[in-house]
PDB file of C-alpha atoms in Angstrom:
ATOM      1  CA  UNK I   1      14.017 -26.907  37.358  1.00  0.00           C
ATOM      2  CA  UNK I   2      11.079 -27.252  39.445  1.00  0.00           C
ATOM      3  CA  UNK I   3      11.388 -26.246  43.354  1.00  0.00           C
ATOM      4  CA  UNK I   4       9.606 -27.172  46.172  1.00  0.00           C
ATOM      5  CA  UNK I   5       9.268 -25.308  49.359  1.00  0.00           C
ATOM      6  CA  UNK I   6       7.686 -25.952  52.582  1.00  0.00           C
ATOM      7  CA  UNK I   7       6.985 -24.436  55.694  1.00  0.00           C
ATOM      8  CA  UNK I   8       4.345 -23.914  58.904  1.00  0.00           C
ATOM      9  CA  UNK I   9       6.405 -27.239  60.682  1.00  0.00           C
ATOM     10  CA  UNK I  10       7.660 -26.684  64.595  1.00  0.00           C
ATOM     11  CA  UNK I  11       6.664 -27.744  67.913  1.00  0.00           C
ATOM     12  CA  UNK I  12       2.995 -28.492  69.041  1.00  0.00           C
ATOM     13  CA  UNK I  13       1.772 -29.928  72.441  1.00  0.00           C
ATOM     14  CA  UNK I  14      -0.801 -33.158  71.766  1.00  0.00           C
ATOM     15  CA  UNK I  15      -4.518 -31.325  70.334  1.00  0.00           C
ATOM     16  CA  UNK I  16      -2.636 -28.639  69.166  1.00  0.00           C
ATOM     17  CA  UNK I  17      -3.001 -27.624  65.437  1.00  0.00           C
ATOM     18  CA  UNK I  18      -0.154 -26.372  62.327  1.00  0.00           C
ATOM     19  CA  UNK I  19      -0.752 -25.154  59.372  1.00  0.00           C
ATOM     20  CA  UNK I  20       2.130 -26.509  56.502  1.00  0.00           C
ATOM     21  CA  UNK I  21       2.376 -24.750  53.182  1.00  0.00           C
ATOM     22  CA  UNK I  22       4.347 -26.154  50.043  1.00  0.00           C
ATOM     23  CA  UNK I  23       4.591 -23.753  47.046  1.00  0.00           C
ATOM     24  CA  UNK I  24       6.174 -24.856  44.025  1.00  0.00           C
ATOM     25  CA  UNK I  25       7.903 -22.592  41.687  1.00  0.00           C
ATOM     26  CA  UNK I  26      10.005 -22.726  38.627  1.00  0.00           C
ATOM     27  CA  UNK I  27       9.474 -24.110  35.236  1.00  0.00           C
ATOM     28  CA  UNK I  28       5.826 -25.812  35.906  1.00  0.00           C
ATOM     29  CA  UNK I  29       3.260 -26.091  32.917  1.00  0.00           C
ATOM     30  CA  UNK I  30       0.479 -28.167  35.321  1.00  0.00           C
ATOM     31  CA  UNK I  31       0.543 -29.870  39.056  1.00  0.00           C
ATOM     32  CA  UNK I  32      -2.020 -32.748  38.604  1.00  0.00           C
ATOM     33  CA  UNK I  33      -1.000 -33.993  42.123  1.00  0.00           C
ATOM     34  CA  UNK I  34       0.292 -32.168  44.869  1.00  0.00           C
ATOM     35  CA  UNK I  35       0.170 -34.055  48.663  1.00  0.00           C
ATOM     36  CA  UNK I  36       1.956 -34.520  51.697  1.00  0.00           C
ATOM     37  CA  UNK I  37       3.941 -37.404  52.849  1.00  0.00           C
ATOM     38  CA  UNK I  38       5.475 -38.238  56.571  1.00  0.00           C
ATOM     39  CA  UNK I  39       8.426 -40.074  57.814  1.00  0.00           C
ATOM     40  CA  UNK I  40       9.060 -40.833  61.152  1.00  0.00           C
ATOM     41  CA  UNK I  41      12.629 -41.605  62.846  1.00  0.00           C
ATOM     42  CA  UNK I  42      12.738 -45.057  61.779  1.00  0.00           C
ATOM     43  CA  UNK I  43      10.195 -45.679  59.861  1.00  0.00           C
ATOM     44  CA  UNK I  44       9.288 -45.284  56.147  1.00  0.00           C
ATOM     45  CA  UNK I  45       7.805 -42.733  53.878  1.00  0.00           C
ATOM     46  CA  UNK I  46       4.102 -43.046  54.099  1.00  0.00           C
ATOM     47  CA  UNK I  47       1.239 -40.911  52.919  1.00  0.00           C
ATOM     48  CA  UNK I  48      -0.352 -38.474  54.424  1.00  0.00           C
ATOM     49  CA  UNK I  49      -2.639 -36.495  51.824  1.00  0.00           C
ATOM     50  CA  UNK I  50      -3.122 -35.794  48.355  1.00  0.00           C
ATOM     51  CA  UNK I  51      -5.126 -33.903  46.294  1.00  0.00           C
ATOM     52  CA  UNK I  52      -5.546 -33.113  42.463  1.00  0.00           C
ATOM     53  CA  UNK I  53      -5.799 -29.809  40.720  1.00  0.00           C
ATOM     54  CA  UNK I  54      -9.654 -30.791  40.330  1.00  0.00           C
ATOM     55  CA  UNK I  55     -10.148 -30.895  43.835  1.00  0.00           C
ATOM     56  CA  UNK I  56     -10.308 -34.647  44.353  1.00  0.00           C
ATOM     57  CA  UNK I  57      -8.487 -36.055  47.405  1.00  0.00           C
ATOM     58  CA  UNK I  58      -7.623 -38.439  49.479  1.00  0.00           C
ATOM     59  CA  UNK I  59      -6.528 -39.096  53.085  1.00  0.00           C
ATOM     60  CA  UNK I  60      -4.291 -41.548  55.446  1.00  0.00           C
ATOM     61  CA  UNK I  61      -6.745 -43.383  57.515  1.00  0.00           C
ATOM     62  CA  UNK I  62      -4.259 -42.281  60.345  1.00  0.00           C
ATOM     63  CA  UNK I  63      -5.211 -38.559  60.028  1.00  0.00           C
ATOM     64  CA  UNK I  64      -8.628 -38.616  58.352  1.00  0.00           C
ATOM     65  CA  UNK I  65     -10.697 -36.577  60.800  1.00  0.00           C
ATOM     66  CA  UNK I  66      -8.036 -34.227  61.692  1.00  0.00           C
ATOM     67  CA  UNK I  67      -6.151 -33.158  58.734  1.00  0.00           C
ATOM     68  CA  UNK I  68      -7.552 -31.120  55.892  1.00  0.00           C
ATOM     69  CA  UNK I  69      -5.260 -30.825  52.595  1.00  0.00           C
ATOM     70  CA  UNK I  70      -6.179 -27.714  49.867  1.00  0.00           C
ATOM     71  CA  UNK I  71      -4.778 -26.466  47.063  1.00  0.00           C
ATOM     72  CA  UNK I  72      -4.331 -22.398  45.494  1.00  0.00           C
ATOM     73  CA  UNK I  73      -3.909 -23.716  42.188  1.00  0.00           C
ATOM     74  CA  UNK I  74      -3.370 -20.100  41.061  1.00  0.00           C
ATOM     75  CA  UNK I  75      -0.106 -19.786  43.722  1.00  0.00           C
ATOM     76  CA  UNK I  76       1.069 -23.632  42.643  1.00  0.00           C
ATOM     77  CA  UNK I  77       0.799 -23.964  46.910  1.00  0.00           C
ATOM     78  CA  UNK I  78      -0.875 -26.581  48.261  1.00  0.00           C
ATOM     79  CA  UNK I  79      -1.592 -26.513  52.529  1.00  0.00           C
ATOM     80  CA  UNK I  80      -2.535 -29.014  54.862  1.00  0.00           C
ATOM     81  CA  UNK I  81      -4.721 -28.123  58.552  1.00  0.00           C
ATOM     82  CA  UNK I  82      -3.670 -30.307  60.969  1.00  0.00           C
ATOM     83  CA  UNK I  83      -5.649 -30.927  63.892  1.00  0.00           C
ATOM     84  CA  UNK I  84      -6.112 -32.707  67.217  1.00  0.00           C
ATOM     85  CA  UNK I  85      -2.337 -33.250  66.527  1.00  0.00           C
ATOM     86  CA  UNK I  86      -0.720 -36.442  68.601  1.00  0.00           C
ATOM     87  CA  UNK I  87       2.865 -37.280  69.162  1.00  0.00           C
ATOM     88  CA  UNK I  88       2.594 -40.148  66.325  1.00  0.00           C
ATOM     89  CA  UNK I  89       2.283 -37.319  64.319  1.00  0.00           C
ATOM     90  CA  UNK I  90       5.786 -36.306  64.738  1.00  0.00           C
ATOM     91  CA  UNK I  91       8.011 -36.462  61.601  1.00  0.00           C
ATOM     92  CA  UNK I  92       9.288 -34.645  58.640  1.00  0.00           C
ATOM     93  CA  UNK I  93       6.490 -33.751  56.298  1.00  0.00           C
ATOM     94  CA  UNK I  94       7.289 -32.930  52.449  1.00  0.00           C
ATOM     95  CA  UNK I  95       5.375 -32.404  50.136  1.00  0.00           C
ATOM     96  CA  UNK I  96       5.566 -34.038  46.626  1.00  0.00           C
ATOM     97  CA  UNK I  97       4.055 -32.982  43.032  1.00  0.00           C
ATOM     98  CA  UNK I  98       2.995 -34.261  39.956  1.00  0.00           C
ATOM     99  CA  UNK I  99       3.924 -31.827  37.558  1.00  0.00           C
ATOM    100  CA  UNK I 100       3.910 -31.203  33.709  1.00  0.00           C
ATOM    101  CA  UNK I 101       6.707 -28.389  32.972  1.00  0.00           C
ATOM    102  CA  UNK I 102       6.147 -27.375  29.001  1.00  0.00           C
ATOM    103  CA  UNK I 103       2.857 -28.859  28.420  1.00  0.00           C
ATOM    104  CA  UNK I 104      -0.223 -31.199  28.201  1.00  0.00           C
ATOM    105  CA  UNK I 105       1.588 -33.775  26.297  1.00  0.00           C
ATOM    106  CA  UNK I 106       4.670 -33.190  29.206  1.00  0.00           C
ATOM    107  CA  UNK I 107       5.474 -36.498  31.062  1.00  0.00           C
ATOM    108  CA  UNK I 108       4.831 -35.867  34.465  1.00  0.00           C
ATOM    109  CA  UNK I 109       7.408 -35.773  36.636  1.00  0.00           C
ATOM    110  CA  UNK I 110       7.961 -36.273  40.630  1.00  0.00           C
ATOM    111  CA  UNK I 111       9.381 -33.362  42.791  1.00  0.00           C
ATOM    112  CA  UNK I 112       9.937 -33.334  46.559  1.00  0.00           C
ATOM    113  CA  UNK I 113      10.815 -30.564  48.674  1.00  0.00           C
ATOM    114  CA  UNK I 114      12.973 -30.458  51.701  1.00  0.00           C
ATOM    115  CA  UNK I 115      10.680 -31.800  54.604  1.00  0.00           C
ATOM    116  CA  UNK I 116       9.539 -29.276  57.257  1.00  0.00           C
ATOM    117  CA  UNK I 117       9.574 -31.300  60.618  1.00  0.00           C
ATOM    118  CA  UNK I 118       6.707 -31.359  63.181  1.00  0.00           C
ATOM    119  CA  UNK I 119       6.979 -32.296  66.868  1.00  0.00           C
ATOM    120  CA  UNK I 120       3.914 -33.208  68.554  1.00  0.00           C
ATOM    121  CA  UNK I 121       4.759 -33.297  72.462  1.00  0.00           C
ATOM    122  CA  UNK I 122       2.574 -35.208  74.887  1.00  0.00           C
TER     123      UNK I 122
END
């Protein structure tokens, strides 16, 4: 089985900056895709950023500016900088991955972790 972890999440006032980590661990062959997804009380899931184990990636427009995603491939972790934070911001964060677990020819498979939550205070 294939866990994900994060952490870094807590409380921020408005143009303050986190850090949030996600490392994966268990039985994990490749992560094509690790990324970081937000939901807000009453809202839905949405994207936050992604990247590939190439280095490729790709950014809300919400947060593009102020949020950098990277990626140890080496440690299967996968970070995102937030800065400039604002209260929108506020949500659970968790991080999702795209992982083959025995090999290339592996169908890849979706895991999420538990959500870390940030509060962005005005």
């Amino acid at each position: 089985q294939v866990h994900l972890v994060e952490s870094g999440g807590g409380l921020v006032q408005a143009g303050g900056s986190l850090r949030l980590s996600c490392a994966a661990s268990g039985n994990i062959f490749s992560i094509v895709t690790m990324g970081w997804y937000r939901q807000a009380p009453g809202k839905q899931r949405e994207l936050v950023a992604t990247a590939t184990s190439g280095g490729s990636t790709n950014y809300a427009d919400s947060v593009k500016g102020r949020c950098t995603i990277s990626r140890d491939n080496a440690k299967n972790t996968v970070y995102l900088q937030m800065n400039s934070l604002k209260p929108e911001d506020t949500a659970v964060y968790y991080c999702k991955a795209d992982i083959r677990q025995v090999s290339f020819i592996s169908p890849l498979r979706q895991y999420w972790g538990q959500g870390t939550q940030v509060t962005v205070s005005s």
